[in-house]
XYZ file of C-alpha atoms in Angstrom:
377
model
C 2.765 -6.999 -24.674
C 1.680 -8.453 -28.171
C 1.392 -5.034 -29.518
C 4.900 -3.919 -28.298
C 6.443 -7.225 -30.027
C 4.532 -6.374 -33.072
C 6.011 -2.732 -33.104
C 9.645 -4.193 -32.270
C 9.420 -6.385 -35.201
C 8.496 -4.000 -37.586
C 11.243 -1.444 -36.597
C 13.740 -4.339 -36.593
C 12.679 -5.415 -40.057
C 13.596 -1.665 -41.118
C 16.991 -2.073 -39.676
C 16.477 -0.470 -36.280
C 17.120 -1.718 -32.654
C 14.092 -1.674 -30.546
C 13.202 -2.878 -26.951
C 10.639 -2.878 -24.323
C 11.920 -0.592 -21.435
C 10.835 0.914 -18.150
C 8.214 -0.222 -15.660
C 6.774 -2.937 -17.952
C 10.109 -4.712 -17.728
C 10.355 -4.425 -13.842
C 6.625 -5.711 -13.533
C 7.293 -8.606 -16.024
C 10.394 -9.748 -13.772
C 8.112 -9.377 -10.631
C 5.573 -11.795 -12.300
C 3.056 -8.801 -12.290
C 0.913 -7.852 -15.382
C 2.856 -5.136 -17.473
C 0.847 -2.045 -18.029
C 1.637 0.694 -20.338
C 4.404 -0.771 -22.341
C 6.936 1.456 -23.645
C 9.263 0.832 -26.545
C 12.698 2.498 -26.956
C 14.429 2.648 -30.406
C 17.319 3.884 -32.460
C 15.089 5.046 -34.991
C 14.474 8.859 -35.067
C 10.568 10.026 -34.563
C 10.321 10.650 -38.215
C 11.579 7.262 -39.167
C 9.013 5.757 -36.765
C 6.176 7.752 -38.189
C 7.050 6.500 -41.646
C 6.827 2.704 -40.785
C 3.288 2.962 -39.163
C -0.016 3.958 -40.477
C -1.513 5.814 -37.490
C 0.797 7.808 -35.099
C 0.196 10.951 -32.730
C 3.127 13.165 -31.878
C 2.692 12.950 -28.019
C 6.170 14.516 -27.252
C 8.062 14.441 -30.631
C 10.401 17.134 -29.407
C 11.774 14.745 -26.820
C 11.432 11.813 -29.319
C 8.059 10.281 -28.377
C 5.643 9.257 -30.802
C 2.573 7.060 -30.135
C 1.569 4.261 -32.265
C -2.167 3.453 -32.511
C -2.834 -0.282 -33.185
C -6.568 -1.533 -33.011
C -7.395 1.662 -30.986
C -4.768 1.210 -28.437
C -1.600 3.296 -28.217
C 2.104 2.301 -27.482
C 4.557 5.146 -26.856
C 7.870 4.640 -28.759
C 10.765 6.862 -27.692
C 14.047 7.343 -29.766
C 17.139 6.590 -27.737
C 18.348 9.965 -26.174
C 20.632 11.725 -23.641
C 19.589 14.745 -21.759
C 21.402 17.586 -20.105
C 20.963 21.012 -18.358
C 17.969 20.729 -15.982
C 17.493 24.507 -15.171
C 14.105 23.990 -13.858
C 14.771 20.727 -12.006
C 12.097 18.923 -14.318
C 12.870 19.314 -18.085
C 16.051 18.934 -19.888
C 17.367 21.920 -21.502
C 18.869 19.918 -24.195
C 17.612 16.434 -25.690
C 20.046 14.578 -28.064
C 19.114 11.318 -29.939
C 21.628 8.764 -29.768
C 22.154 5.280 -31.149
C 22.987 3.463 -27.794
C 20.684 1.808 -25.737
C 23.159 1.883 -22.858
C 23.224 5.703 -23.000
C 19.275 5.830 -23.035
C 19.232 3.477 -19.832
C 21.670 5.541 -18.196
C 19.623 8.714 -17.952
C 16.755 6.806 -16.177
C 15.776 7.270 -12.411
C 16.140 3.884 -10.656
C 18.149 0.805 -11.682
C 14.881 -1.302 -11.482
C 13.411 1.209 -14.120
C 16.742 1.086 -16.329
C 16.329 -2.344 -17.933
C 15.161 -3.330 -21.346
C 13.754 -6.536 -22.921
C 13.914 -7.975 -26.415
C 10.926 -9.365 -28.069
C 12.119 -12.817 -27.016
C 11.965 -11.658 -23.336
C 15.577 -11.592 -22.888
C 16.776 -8.936 -20.404
C 19.334 -6.227 -20.779
C 20.490 -4.937 -17.437
C 23.610 -2.898 -17.419
C 23.021 -1.435 -13.970
C 22.091 -4.286 -11.826
C 18.366 -3.550 -11.902
C 17.712 -7.418 -11.581
C 19.762 -7.764 -8.525
C 17.938 -4.950 -6.864
C 14.649 -6.121 -7.840
C 15.514 -9.509 -6.312
C 16.814 -7.680 -3.022
C 13.811 -5.326 -2.860
C 16.051 -2.159 -3.098
C 15.301 1.324 -4.758
C 18.770 2.465 -6.085
C 19.152 5.502 -8.237
C 21.095 4.906 -11.752
C 24.562 6.439 -11.070
C 25.061 9.318 -8.836
C 21.618 9.911 -7.046
C 22.185 13.677 -6.520
C 22.547 13.840 -10.403
C 19.410 11.994 -10.794
C 17.564 14.336 -8.494
C 18.950 17.449 -9.822
C 17.625 16.391 -13.295
C 14.023 16.053 -11.935
C 13.481 16.658 -8.170
C 10.401 14.513 -8.476
C 12.356 11.440 -8.375
C 12.929 11.681 -4.666
C 9.297 11.429 -4.161
C 9.112 8.533 -6.930
C 11.707 6.754 -4.759
C 9.379 7.096 -1.821
C 6.405 6.255 -3.854
C 7.949 2.905 -5.139
C 8.946 2.040 -1.369
C 5.293 1.486 -0.472
C 4.198 0.458 -3.987
C 6.479 -2.355 -4.275
C 7.324 -2.938 -0.507
C 11.163 -2.179 -1.083
C 13.625 -0.475 0.859
C 15.518 2.736 -0.565
C 19.150 2.195 -0.835
C 21.188 4.157 1.964
C 23.218 6.166 -0.626
C 20.025 7.218 -2.504
C 18.201 7.918 0.853
C 20.962 10.212 1.928
C 20.850 12.195 -1.419
C 17.071 12.609 -0.841
C 17.715 14.091 2.680
C 20.247 16.585 1.320
C 18.330 17.823 -1.545
C 14.821 17.517 0.019
C 14.408 21.239 -0.617
C 14.657 20.837 -4.563
C 11.154 19.423 -4.445
C 9.582 22.971 -4.069
C 10.478 23.485 -7.533
C 8.338 20.727 -8.875
C 4.599 21.572 -10.102
C 2.132 20.818 -7.712
C 0.095 18.793 -10.138
C 3.205 16.467 -10.412
C 3.539 16.033 -6.625
C -0.131 15.420 -6.044
C -0.054 12.640 -8.684
C 2.832 10.937 -6.920
C 0.931 11.273 -3.547
C -2.060 9.919 -5.022
C -0.128 6.745 -6.054
C 1.059 6.655 -2.542
C -2.289 6.503 -1.341
C -3.344 3.709 -3.414
C -0.115 1.666 -2.182
C -1.000 -1.428 0.058
C 2.191 -0.531 1.933
C 1.549 3.358 2.015
C 2.749 3.291 5.613
C 6.312 2.633 4.106
C 6.259 5.505 1.918
C 4.857 7.843 4.738
C 7.681 6.642 7.008
C 10.465 7.549 4.226
C 8.576 10.710 3.434
C 9.181 11.908 7.128
C 12.473 10.134 7.727
C 14.036 11.976 4.797
C 12.533 15.296 5.720
C 10.955 15.675 2.351
C 7.551 16.235 3.887
C 8.878 19.458 5.403
C 9.196 20.960 1.920
C 5.617 19.884 1.018
C 2.299 21.956 1.793
C 1.084 21.144 5.396
C 3.888 18.564 5.406
C 3.704 18.094 9.077
C 0.535 16.378 8.792
C 1.949 13.256 7.123
C 3.776 12.595 10.459
C 0.851 10.730 11.778
C 0.542 6.849 12.355
C -0.474 5.301 8.936
C -0.164 1.741 10.310
C -3.991 1.414 10.238
C -4.547 2.685 6.620
C -5.859 0.203 4.145
C -5.619 1.211 0.425
C -8.527 0.681 -1.767
C -8.843 1.807 -5.312
C -9.587 5.440 -4.649
C -6.790 7.736 -3.772
C -9.095 10.303 -2.247
C -9.644 7.714 0.727
C -5.928 8.394 1.659
C -6.279 12.097 1.774
C -9.711 11.451 3.862
C -7.661 9.315 6.206
C -5.059 12.088 6.492
C -7.834 14.812 7.496
C -9.924 12.371 9.479
C -7.154 11.367 12.019
C -5.485 14.719 12.290
C -8.767 16.477 12.559
C -8.041 19.054 10.101
C -10.441 20.566 7.180
C -10.047 20.617 3.495
C -8.325 23.945 4.020
C -5.417 22.242 5.224
C -4.472 20.543 2.013
C -6.158 22.701 -0.505
C -2.892 23.793 -1.997
C -2.552 20.188 -3.549
C -4.995 21.507 -6.407
C -7.897 18.952 -6.045
C -10.482 19.101 -8.845
C -13.780 20.838 -7.862
C -15.515 17.336 -7.697
C -12.708 15.651 -5.558
C -12.906 18.840 -3.134
C -16.661 18.140 -2.846
C -16.506 14.485 -2.296
C -13.913 14.902 0.380
C -15.675 17.498 2.488
C -18.929 15.451 2.038
C -17.084 12.487 3.108
C -15.824 14.385 6.142
C -19.269 15.568 7.100
C -20.567 12.029 6.568
C -17.889 10.599 8.862
C -19.162 12.718 11.671
C -22.891 11.390 11.779
C -23.384 8.976 14.538
C -25.853 7.068 12.467
C -26.218 6.581 8.657
C -29.985 6.403 8.296
C -31.953 6.531 4.903
C -31.672 10.267 4.475
C -27.719 10.006 4.894
C -27.611 7.236 2.089
C -29.725 9.582 0.113
C -27.884 12.821 0.695
C -24.443 11.436 0.026
C -22.964 9.812 -2.985
C -21.631 6.261 -3.169
C -18.065 7.520 -3.505
C -18.542 9.899 -0.509
C -19.864 7.330 1.864
C -17.394 4.801 0.622
C -14.475 7.142 1.504
C -16.138 7.908 4.832
C -16.385 4.120 5.705
C -12.753 3.524 4.875
C -11.762 5.083 8.195
C -14.840 4.436 10.282
C -16.427 1.509 11.733
C -19.493 1.691 9.446
C -19.738 -1.750 7.456
C -22.970 -1.628 5.782
C -23.025 -2.194 1.926
C -23.504 1.382 0.692
C -24.582 0.392 -2.968
C -27.273 -1.887 -1.591
C -28.673 0.507 0.774
C -28.956 3.216 -1.779
C -30.351 1.047 -4.244
C -33.221 0.152 -1.738
C -34.133 3.777 -1.327
C -37.838 4.891 -2.460
C -36.203 7.424 -4.524
C -32.790 8.278 -5.741
C -33.087 11.935 -6.574
C -35.724 14.900 -6.559
C -36.722 14.330 -10.034
C -38.018 11.047 -9.026
C -40.800 12.849 -6.670
C -44.392 12.293 -7.773
C -45.083 16.019 -7.230
C -43.167 18.944 -8.091
C -42.949 22.736 -7.527
C -45.811 23.540 -10.122
C -47.992 21.223 -8.013
C -47.244 22.866 -4.835
C -47.812 26.292 -6.191
C -51.069 25.164 -7.736
C -52.143 23.395 -4.346
C -51.361 26.722 -2.478
C -52.234 29.339 -5.048
C -48.848 30.977 -4.211
C -46.107 32.026 -6.538
C -42.557 30.707 -6.448
C -40.197 31.813 -3.488
C -38.116 30.416 -0.801
C -41.080 28.553 0.648
C -41.131 26.375 -2.485
C -37.646 25.002 -1.946
C -38.298 24.586 1.932
C -41.280 22.450 1.374
C -39.916 20.308 -1.569
C -37.379 19.387 0.959
C -39.933 18.507 3.571
C -41.745 16.291 1.085
C -38.439 14.805 -0.210
C -37.339 13.825 3.324
C -40.585 12.424 4.306
C -40.677 9.942 1.126
C -37.003 9.058 1.725
C -37.528 8.094 5.258
C -40.759 6.185 4.155
C -43.025 8.392 6.196
C -44.774 9.205 2.983
C -45.474 7.292 -0.190
C -44.359 8.649 -3.304
C -47.830 9.041 -4.910
C -49.132 12.288 -6.096
C -52.514 12.213 -4.207
C -50.884 10.870 -0.978
C -48.263 13.649 -1.378
C -51.003 16.469 -2.099
C -52.932 15.286 1.012
C -49.904 15.045 3.522
C -48.702 18.567 2.168
C -52.158 20.335 2.491
C -52.244 19.045 6.017
C -48.708 19.853 7.010
C -48.658 23.200 5.115
C -51.897 24.557 6.736
C -50.754 23.266 10.212
C -47.561 25.311 9.969
C -48.855 28.583 8.140
């Protein structure tokens, strides 16, 4: 907040209006620590850039410039109005204005349509503070207009309900019901980003209730899966745990949600977590075979309670590279060339060491390998 106040002071010295806006104001009023504090100003992007040494054009066509101070960025956006949303996402026309009121009027919900001066005075033209006290998510102006501007706002309303433990205003909720199909026009990456935030909400079950109550889920890939009981879900710091919970309790495989475009790493971790959750017992080999993240995700919906990190740290080795013998040693000891046998026997040695049946010592491994190899060939 200190950086934002400095930016505002600089803009005001130059004769412009400037305010903190958006979620930071909402969080401040709730007593939470504001993050990602944005500034709105009457200055044009070019005028903003002229006042600060280091800037990045993060969205200059829409009036947004990022100001860098001590390596940290703060986005500053010119007051603007928007019109014509032919793709239900981006405005066809952005017009810069000199009115804070006009700028706030285009925002999604009343609790996000407040501004704050550097003296921490609140400007609230749409009753956001009252809605914040009452725990209500209400669209600014006519909900159907806000949702036609950006259909993702319907899912944002649902996400905020669980994130803040708020109720959705009945008129806003009805507009979601009537316009739910519009969500299909939104890019899947944006939809997944909102659902990830739902998975991180401590009251995710509230969001999931609204998702199905409004019928919005029916227009999402595999939307019927969300209609399960979420009352037992406890969010952590990893959104992937929510997706795991969904698959674990519906008995579905990753294929059911692949349209949400997970990264390759997230896909692997989710599939491995599902595999780990099916194991009746997590022995040393399980703690070795799965990553900490995979086991922590699997643990989130199972009855396994052991400290994963501590169990993994106590293992004799943590990767194949730590083995005291390698493939070249095995070829030397057998006189054989490389082939499938090499991978198979390296795995035997690896497992014996991890399970503490064999010390990770080259001579011990050599003796053990020779005995086992000749016994099986």
